[in-house]
Tab-separated table of C-alpha atoms and ligand atoms in Angstrom:
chain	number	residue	atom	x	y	z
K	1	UNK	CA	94.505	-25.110	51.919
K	2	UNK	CA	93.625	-21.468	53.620
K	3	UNK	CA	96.087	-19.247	54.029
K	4	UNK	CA	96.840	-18.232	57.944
K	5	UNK	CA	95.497	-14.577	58.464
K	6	UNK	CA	98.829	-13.563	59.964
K	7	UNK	CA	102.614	-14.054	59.632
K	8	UNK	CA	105.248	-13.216	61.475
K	9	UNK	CA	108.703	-12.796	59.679
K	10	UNK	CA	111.764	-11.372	61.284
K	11	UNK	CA	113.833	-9.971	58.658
K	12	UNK	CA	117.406	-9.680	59.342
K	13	UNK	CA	120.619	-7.258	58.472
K	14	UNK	CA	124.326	-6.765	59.487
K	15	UNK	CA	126.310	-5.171	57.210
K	16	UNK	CA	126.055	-2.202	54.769
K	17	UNK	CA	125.833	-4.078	51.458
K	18	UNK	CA	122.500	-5.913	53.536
K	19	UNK	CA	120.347	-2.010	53.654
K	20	UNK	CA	119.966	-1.647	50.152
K	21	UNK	CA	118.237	-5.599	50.038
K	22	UNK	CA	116.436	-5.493	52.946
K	23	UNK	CA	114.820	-1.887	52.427
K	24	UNK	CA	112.568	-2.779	49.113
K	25	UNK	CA	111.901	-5.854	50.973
K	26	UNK	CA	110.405	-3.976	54.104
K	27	UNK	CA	108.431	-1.921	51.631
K	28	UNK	CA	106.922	-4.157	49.367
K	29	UNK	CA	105.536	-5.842	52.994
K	30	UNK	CA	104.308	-2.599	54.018
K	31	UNK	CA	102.691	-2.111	50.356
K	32	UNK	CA	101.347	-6.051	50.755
K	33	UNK	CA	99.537	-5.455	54.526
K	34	UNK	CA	97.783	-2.033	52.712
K	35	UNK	CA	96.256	-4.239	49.831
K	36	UNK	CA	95.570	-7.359	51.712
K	37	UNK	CA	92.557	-9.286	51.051
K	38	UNK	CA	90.272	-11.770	52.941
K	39	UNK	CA	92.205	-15.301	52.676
K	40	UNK	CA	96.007	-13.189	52.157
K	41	UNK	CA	98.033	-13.066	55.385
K	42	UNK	CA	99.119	-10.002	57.012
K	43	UNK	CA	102.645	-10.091	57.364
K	44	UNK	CA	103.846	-8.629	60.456
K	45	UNK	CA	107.719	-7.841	60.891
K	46	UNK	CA	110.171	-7.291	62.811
K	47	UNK	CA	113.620	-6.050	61.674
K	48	UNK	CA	116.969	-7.148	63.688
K	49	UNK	CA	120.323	-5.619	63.207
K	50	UNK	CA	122.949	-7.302	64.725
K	51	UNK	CA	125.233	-4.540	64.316
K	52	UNK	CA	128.090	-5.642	62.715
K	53	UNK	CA	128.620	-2.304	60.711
K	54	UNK	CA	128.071	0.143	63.722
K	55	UNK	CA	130.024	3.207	62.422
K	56	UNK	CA	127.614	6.306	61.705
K	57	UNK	CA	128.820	6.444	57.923
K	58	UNK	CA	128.339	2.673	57.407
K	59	UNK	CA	125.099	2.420	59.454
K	60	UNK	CA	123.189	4.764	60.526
K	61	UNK	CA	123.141	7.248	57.061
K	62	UNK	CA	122.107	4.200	55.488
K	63	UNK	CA	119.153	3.568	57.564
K	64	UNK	CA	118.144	7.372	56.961
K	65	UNK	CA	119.000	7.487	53.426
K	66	UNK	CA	116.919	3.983	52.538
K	67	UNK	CA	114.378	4.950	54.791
K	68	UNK	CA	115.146	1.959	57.011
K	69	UNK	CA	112.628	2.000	60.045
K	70	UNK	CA	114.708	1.930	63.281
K	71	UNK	CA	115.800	-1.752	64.361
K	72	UNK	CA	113.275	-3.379	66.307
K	73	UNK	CA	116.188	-4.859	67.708
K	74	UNK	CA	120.194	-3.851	67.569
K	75	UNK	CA	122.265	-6.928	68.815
K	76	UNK	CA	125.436	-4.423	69.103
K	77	UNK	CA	127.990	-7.233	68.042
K	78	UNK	CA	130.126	-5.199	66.699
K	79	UNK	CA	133.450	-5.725	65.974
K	80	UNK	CA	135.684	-8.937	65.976
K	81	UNK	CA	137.443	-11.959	64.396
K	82	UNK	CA	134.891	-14.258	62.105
K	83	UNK	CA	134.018	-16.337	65.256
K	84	UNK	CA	133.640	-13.563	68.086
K	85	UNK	CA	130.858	-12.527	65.286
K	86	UNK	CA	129.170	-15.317	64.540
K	87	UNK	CA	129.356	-16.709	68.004
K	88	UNK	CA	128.252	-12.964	69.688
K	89	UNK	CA	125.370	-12.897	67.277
K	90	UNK	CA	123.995	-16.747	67.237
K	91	UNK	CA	123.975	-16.493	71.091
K	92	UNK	CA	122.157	-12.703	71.050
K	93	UNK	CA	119.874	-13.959	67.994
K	94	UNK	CA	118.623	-17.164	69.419
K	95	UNK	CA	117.705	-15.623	72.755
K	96	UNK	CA	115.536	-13.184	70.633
K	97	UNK	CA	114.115	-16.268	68.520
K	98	UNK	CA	113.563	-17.889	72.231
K	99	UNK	CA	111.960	-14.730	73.754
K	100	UNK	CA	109.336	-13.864	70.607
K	101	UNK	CA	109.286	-17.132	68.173
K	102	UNK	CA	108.457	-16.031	64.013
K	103	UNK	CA	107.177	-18.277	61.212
K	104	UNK	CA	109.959	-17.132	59.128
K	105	UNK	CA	113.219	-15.422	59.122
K	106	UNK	CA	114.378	-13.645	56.321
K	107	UNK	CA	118.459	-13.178	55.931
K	108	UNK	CA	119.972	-11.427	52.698
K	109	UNK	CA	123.887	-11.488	51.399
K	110	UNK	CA	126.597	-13.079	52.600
K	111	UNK	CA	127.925	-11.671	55.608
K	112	UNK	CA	128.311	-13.185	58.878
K	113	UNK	CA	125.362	-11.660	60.121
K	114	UNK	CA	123.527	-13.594	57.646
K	115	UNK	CA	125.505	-17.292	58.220
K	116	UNK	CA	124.759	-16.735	62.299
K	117	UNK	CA	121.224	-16.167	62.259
K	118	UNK	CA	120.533	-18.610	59.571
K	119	UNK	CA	121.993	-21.322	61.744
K	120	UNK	CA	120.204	-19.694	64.877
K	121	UNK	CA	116.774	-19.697	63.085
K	122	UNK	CA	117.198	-22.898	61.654
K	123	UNK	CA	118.318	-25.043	65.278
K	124	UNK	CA	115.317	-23.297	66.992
K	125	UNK	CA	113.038	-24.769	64.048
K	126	UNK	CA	112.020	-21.596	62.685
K	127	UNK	CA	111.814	-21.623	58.388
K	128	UNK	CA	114.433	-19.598	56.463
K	129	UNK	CA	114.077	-17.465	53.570
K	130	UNK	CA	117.586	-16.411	51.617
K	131	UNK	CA	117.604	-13.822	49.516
K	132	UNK	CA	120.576	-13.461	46.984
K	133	UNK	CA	120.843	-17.667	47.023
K	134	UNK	CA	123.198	-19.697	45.167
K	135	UNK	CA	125.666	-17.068	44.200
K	136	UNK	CA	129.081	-19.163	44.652
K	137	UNK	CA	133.137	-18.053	43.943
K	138	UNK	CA	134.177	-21.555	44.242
K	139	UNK	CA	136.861	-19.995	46.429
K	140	UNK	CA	136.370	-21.338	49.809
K	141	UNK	CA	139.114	-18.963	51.495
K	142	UNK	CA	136.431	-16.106	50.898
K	143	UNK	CA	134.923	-15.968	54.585
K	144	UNK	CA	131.689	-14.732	52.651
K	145	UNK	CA	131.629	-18.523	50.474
K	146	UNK	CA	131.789	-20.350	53.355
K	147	UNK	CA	128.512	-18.071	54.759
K	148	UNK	CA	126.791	-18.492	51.781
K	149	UNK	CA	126.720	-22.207	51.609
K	150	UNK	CA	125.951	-22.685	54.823
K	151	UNK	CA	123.111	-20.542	55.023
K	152	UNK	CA	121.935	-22.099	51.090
K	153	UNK	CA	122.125	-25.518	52.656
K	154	UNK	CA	120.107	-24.370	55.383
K	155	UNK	CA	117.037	-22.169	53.631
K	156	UNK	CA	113.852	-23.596	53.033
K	157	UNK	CA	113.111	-21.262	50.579
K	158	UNK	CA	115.963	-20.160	47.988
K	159	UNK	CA	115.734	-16.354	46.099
K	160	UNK	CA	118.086	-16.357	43.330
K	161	UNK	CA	119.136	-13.493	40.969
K	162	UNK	CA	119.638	-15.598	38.190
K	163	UNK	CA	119.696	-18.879	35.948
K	164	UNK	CA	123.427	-19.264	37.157
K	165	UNK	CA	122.719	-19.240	40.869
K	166	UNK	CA	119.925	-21.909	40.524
K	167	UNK	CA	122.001	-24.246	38.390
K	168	UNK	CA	124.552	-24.399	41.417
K	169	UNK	CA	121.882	-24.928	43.989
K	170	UNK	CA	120.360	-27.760	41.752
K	171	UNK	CA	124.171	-29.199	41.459
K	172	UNK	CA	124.322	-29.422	45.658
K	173	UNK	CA	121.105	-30.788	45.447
K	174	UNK	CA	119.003	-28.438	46.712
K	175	UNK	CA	114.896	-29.113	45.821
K	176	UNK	CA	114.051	-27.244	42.545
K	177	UNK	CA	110.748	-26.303	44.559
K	178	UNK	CA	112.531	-24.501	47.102
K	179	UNK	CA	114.336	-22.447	44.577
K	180	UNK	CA	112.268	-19.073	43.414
K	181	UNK	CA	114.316	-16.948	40.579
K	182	UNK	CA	113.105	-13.072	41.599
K	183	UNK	CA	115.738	-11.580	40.332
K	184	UNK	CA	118.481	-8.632	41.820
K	185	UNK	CA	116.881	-6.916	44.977
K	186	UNK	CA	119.351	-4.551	44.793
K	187	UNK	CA	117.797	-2.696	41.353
K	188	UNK	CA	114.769	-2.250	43.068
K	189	UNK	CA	116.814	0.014	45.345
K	190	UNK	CA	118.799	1.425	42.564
K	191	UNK	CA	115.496	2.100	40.858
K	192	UNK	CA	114.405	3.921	43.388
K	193	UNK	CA	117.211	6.178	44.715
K	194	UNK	CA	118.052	6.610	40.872
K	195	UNK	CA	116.595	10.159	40.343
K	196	UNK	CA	117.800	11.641	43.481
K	197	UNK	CA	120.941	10.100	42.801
K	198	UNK	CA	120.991	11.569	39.400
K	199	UNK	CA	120.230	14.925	40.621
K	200	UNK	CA	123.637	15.357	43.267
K	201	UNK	CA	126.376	17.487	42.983
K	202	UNK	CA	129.406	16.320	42.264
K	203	UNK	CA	131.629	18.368	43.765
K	204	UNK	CA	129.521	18.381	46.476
K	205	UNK	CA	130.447	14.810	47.359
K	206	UNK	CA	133.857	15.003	46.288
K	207	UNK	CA	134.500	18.220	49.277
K	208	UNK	CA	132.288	16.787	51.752
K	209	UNK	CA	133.612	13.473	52.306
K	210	UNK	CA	137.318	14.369	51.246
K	211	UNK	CA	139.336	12.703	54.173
K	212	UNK	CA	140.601	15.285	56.369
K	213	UNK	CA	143.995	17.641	55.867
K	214	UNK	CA	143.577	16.588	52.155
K	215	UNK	CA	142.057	19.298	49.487
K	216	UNK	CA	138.774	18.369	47.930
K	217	UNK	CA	138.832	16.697	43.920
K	218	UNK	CA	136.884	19.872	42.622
K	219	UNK	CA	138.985	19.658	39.618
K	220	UNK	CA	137.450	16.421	38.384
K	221	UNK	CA	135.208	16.318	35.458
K	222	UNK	CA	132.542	13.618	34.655
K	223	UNK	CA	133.940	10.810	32.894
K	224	UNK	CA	137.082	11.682	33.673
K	225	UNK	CA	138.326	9.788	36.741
K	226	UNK	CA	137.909	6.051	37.942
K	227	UNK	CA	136.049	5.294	41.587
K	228	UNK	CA	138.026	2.658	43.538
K	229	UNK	CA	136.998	0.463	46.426
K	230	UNK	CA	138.420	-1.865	48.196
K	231	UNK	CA	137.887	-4.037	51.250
K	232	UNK	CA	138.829	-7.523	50.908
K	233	UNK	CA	140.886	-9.282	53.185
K	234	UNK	CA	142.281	-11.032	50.298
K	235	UNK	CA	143.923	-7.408	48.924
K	236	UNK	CA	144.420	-5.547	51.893
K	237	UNK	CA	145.211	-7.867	54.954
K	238	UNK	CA	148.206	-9.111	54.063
K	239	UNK	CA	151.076	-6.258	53.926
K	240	UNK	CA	152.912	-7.854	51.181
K	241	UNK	CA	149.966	-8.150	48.539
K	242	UNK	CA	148.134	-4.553	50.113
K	243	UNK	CA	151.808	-2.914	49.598
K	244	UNK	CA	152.440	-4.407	45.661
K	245	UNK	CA	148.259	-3.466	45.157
K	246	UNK	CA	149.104	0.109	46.402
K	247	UNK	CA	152.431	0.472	44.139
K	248	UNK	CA	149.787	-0.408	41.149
K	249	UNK	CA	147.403	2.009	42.013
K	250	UNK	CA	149.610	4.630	42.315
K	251	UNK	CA	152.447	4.503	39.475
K	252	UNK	CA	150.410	2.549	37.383
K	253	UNK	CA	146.778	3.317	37.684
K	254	UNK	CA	146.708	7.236	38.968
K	255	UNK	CA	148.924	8.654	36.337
K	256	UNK	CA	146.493	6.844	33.988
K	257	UNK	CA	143.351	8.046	35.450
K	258	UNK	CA	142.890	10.457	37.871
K	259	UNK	CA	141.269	7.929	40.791
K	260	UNK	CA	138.644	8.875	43.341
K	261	UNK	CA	139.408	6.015	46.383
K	262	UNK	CA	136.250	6.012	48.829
K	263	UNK	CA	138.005	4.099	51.874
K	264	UNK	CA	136.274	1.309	53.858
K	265	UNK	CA	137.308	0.992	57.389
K	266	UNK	CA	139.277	-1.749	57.296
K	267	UNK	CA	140.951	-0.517	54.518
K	268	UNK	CA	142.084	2.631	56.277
K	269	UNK	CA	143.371	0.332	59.271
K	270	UNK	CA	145.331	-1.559	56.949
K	271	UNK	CA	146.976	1.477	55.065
K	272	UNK	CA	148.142	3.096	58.639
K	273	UNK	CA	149.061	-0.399	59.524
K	274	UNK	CA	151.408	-1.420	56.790
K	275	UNK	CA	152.751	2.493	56.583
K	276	UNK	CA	151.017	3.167	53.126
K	277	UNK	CA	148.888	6.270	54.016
K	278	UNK	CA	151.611	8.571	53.173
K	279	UNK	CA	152.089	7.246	50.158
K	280	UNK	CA	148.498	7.205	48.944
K	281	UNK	CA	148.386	10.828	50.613
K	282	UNK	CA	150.744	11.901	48.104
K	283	UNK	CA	150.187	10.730	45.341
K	284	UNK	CA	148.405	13.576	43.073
K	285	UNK	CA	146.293	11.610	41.369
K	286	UNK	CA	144.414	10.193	43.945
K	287	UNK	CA	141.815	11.916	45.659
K	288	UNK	CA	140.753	9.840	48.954
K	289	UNK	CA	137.352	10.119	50.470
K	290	UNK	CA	135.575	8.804	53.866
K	291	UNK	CA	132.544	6.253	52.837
K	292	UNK	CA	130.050	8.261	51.267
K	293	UNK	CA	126.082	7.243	51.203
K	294	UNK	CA	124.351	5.294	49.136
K	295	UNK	CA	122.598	8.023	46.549
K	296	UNK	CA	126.454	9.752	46.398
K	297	UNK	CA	128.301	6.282	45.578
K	298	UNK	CA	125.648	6.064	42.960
K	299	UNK	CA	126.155	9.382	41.630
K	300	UNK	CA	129.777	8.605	41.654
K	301	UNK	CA	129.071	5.708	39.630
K	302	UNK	CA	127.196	7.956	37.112
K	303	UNK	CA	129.980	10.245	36.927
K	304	UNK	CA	132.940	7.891	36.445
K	305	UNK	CA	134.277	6.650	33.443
K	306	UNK	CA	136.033	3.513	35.221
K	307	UNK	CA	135.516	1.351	38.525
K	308	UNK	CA	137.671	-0.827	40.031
K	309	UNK	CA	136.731	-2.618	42.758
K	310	UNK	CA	136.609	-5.837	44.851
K	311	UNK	CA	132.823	-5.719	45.933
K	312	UNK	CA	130.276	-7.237	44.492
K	313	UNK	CA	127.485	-5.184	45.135
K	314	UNK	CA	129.063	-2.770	43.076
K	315	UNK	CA	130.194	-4.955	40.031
K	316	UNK	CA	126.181	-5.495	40.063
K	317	UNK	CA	125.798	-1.646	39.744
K	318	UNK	CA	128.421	-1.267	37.304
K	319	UNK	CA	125.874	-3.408	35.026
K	320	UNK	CA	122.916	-1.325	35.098
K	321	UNK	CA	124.791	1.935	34.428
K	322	UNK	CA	127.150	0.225	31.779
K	323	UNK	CA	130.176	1.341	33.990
K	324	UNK	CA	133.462	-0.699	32.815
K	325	UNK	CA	134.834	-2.312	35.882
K	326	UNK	CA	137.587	-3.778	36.898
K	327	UNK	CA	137.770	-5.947	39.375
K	328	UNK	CA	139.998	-6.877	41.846
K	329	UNK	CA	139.801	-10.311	42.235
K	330	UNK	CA	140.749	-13.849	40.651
K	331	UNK	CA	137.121	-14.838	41.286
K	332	UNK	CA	133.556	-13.449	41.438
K	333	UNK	CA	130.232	-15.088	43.059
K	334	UNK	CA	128.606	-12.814	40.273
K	335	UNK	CA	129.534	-14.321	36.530
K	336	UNK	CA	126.787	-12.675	35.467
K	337	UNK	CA	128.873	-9.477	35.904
K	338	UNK	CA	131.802	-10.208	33.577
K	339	UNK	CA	131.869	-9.163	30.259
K	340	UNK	CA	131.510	-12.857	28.739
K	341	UNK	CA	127.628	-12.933	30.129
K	342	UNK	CA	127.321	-9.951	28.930
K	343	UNK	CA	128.106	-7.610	31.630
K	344	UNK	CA	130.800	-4.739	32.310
K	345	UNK	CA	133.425	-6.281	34.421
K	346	UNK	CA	136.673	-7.966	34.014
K	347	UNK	CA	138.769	-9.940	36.787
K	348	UNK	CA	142.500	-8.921	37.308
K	349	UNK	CA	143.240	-10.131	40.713
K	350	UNK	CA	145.510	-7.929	42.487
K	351	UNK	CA	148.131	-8.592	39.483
K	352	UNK	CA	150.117	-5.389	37.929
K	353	UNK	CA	150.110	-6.878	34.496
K	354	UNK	CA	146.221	-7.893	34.321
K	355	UNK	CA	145.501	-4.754	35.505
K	356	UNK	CA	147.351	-2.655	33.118
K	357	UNK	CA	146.202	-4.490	30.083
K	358	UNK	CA	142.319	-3.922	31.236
K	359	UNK	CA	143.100	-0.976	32.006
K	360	UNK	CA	144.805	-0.086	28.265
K	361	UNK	CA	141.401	-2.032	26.937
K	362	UNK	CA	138.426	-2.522	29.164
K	363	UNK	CA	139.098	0.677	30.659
K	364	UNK	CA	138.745	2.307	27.009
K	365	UNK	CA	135.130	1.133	26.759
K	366	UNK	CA	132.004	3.251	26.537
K	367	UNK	CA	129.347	2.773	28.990
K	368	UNK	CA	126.871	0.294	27.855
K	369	UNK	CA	124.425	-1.126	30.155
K	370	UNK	CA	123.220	-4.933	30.280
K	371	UNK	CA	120.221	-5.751	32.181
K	372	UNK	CA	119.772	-9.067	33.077
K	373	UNK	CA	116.301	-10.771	33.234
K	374	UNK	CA	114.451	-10.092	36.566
K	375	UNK	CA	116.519	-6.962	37.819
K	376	UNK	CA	114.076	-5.020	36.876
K	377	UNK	CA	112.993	-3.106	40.044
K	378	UNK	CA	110.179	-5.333	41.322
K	379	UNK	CA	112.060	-8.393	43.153
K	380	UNK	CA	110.794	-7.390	46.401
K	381	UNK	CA	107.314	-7.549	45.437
K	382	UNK	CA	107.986	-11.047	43.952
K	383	UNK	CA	109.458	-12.998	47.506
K	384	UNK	CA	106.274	-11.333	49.322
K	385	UNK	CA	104.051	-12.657	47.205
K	386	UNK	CA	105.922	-15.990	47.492
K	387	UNK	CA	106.351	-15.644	51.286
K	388	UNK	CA	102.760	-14.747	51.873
K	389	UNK	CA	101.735	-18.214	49.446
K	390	UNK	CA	104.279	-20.421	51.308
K	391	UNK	CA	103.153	-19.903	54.718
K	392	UNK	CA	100.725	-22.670	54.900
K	393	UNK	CA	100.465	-25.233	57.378
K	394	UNK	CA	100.642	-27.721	54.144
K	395	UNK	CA	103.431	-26.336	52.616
K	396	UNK	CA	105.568	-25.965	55.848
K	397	UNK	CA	104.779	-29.739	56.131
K	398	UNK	CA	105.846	-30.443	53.173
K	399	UNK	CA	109.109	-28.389	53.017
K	400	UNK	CA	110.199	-29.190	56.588
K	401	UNK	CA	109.981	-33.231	54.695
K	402	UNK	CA	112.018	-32.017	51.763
K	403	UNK	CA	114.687	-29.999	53.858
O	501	LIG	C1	131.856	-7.183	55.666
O	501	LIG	C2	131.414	-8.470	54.989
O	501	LIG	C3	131.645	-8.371	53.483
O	501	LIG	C4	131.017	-7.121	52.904
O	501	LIG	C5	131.565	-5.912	53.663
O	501	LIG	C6	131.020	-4.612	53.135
O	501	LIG	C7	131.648	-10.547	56.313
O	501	LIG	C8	132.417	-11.789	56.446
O	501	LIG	N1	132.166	-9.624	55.464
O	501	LIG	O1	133.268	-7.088	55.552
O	501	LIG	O2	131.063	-9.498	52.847
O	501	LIG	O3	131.301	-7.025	51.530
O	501	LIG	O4	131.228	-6.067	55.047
O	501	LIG	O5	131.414	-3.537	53.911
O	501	LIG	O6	130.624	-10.393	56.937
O	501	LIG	N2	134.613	-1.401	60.958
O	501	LIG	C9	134.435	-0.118	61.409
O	501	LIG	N3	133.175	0.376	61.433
O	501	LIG	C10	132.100	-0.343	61.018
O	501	LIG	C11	132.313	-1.652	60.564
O	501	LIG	C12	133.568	-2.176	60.541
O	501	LIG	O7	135.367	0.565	61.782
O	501	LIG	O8	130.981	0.179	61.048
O	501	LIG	C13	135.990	-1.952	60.946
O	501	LIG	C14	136.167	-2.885	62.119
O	501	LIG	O9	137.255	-2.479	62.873
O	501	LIG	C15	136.428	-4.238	61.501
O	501	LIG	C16	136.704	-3.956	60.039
O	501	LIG	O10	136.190	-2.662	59.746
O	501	LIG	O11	137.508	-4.885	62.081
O	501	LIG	C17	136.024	-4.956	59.168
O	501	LIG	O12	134.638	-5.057	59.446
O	501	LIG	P1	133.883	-6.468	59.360
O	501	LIG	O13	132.454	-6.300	59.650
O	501	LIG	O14	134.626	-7.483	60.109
O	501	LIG	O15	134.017	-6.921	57.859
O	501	LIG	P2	134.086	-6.111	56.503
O	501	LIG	O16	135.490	-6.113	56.033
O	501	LIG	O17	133.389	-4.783	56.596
């Protein structure tokens, strides 16, 4: 078996929570191509946003701040229902597959982004890499399950974050030898922006990205206010559940906690939508801010004594600083979050009660971190070295046979 002496990937992103996995990833090929050695491949990449998150705050800062090279490639999809998106982008993304083939593309996450090109790639015969594989909520009304089977079922080769995620790949009958256990991605960028993080100002954040007419949280202390995000179309696109969620947050939550509410766009449709600004506007105890970067949201998870949150990306985070969080949902892709594998997070749904009663207990917690095995800050390192083995004419054979 020789290796070939080049390979071509085209790594793909969409969405914000796909910068922080596809920027170690990008890195650890630039640090591969500087050591390579005589029977190693050079990888040569190219890096395609379809440009699903577009806004400057939720794009753009994030390339700068991660030190994203520019797009090779922006598809400009944009906005739109679930099948404008993934219709746009599989018709934009095979016409780049057609114009410049690759041996392999690369898609991270769960977002549409990720469930378009992976069908793309895989109908024009190209190989497919997933990274963050086999996470499942075993809710199939999450638009993000349905992406992330489809793209699982499709992958040749399978990057899991842990034992969890490969025992549900094994259980759909995936092939154990396309299934590589790296570990979280997403440390290795927390690892890295960690220190810088570390070193922000507080009350910096807090007055720059205070949403406008409203006075800056310069009152707050550390470990003295929650952080609260939301996004989900399952809490805030349907007015009756958004309007009950918003009642919680502010008689029951706020007078509890002082709460620092970074606001997603779709979250700030919703509230003008449904006639809720006003009363998250005045509601003392909640301090509402535009989307802030990745180092600040970091810092702000440093600082804060409580989370609450439907994202996942962040329950993750919430485990390697030890934050308590609750989250706001009835099920999570990521058990390895919740408190009974060890982690830092408790489910409540969008229910009054549940939330109360975590926050009266969980929310009482100190901060104690749980690492699991493989997020360790060198994941990235781990699928290049796999990528760079795999991309033999014998093994494509042989996995093209298997799947
Ligand atoms: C998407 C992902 C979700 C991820 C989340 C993180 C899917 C199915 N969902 O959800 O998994 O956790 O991103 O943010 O892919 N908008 C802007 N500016 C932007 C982007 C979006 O204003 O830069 C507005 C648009 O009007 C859009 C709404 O926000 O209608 C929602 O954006 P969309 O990309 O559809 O999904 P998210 O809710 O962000």
């Amino acid at each position: 078996m020789t290796a070939p002496e080049r390979l071509s990937l085209i790594a793909v992103v969409g969405a914000r929570p796909n910068f922080m996995k596809i920027a170690p990833l990008l890195r650890a090929i630039d640090a591969w191509n500087a050591r390579v050695q005589p029977g190693t491949p050079h990888i040569a990449c190219r890096l395609v946003h379809t440009g699903q998150h577009y806004d400057h705050e939720m794009s753009n800062a994030f390339f700068a701040a991660l030190d994203i090279p520019e797009p090779d490639l922006d598809l400009g999809i944009g906005s739109g229902s679930h099948a404008e998106q993934v219709g746009r982008t599989m018709i934009a993304f095979e016409q780049v597959l057609r114009e410049r083939p690759a041996d392999w593309v690369v898609v991270v996450g769960d977002v549409n982004a990720t469930c378009a090109c992976a069908i793309t790639a895989r109908k024009l015969h190209h190989r497919l890499a997933h990274i963050e594989a086999g996470l499942r909520s075993f809710d199939m009304r999450m638009p993000e399950e349905i992406n992330r089977l489809v793209t699982d079922r499709l992958a040749n080769l399978l990057f899991t974050t842990d034992a969890m995620a490969d025992a549900n790949l094994l259980r759909e009958g995936m092939p154990a030898a396309a299934i590589h256990r790296v570990g979280n991605i997403m440390v290795d960028t927390l690892e890295q922006h960690r220190p810088h993080a570390e070193a922000l100002d507080l009350e910096a954040i807090l007055t720059r990205h205070a949403v406008e007419g409203r006075p800056p949280a310069t009152a707050l202390r550390p470990q003295k206010f929650a952080v609260l995000t939301l996004h989900r179309p399952a809490n805030v696109d349907s007015r009756p559940a958004f309007t009950a969620l918003v009642r919680t947050l502010t008689e029951i939550v706020a007078p509890h906690l002082p709460l620092v509410w970074v606001l997603h766009p779709r979250t700030r449709q919703r509230l003008h939508e449904f006639d809720l600004y006003h009363t998250v506007w005045n509601t003392p105890g909640i301090h509402v801010l535009n989307p802030v970067g990745y180092r600040e949201m970091l810092r702000l998870n440093m600082a804060c004594r409580l989370m609450l949150t439907d994202s996942g990306g962040l329950q993750e985070e919430c485990c390697i600083f030890g934050t308590p969080c609750i989250t706001l949902r009835d099920t999570t892709e990521r058990p390895m979050t919740l408190l009974e594998h060890g982690g830092v997070s408790v489910l409540t749904g969008n229910d009054p009660d549940r939330i109360q009663q975590a926050l009266r207990h969980h929310g009482q917690r100190d901060k104690a971190p749980h690492r699991p095995d493989g997020w360790d800050g060198h994941t990235a390192e781990r699928i290049v070295t796999i990528l760079a083995q795999t991309g033999t004419e014998h093994d494509r054979q042989h996995m093209d046979q298997k799947n």
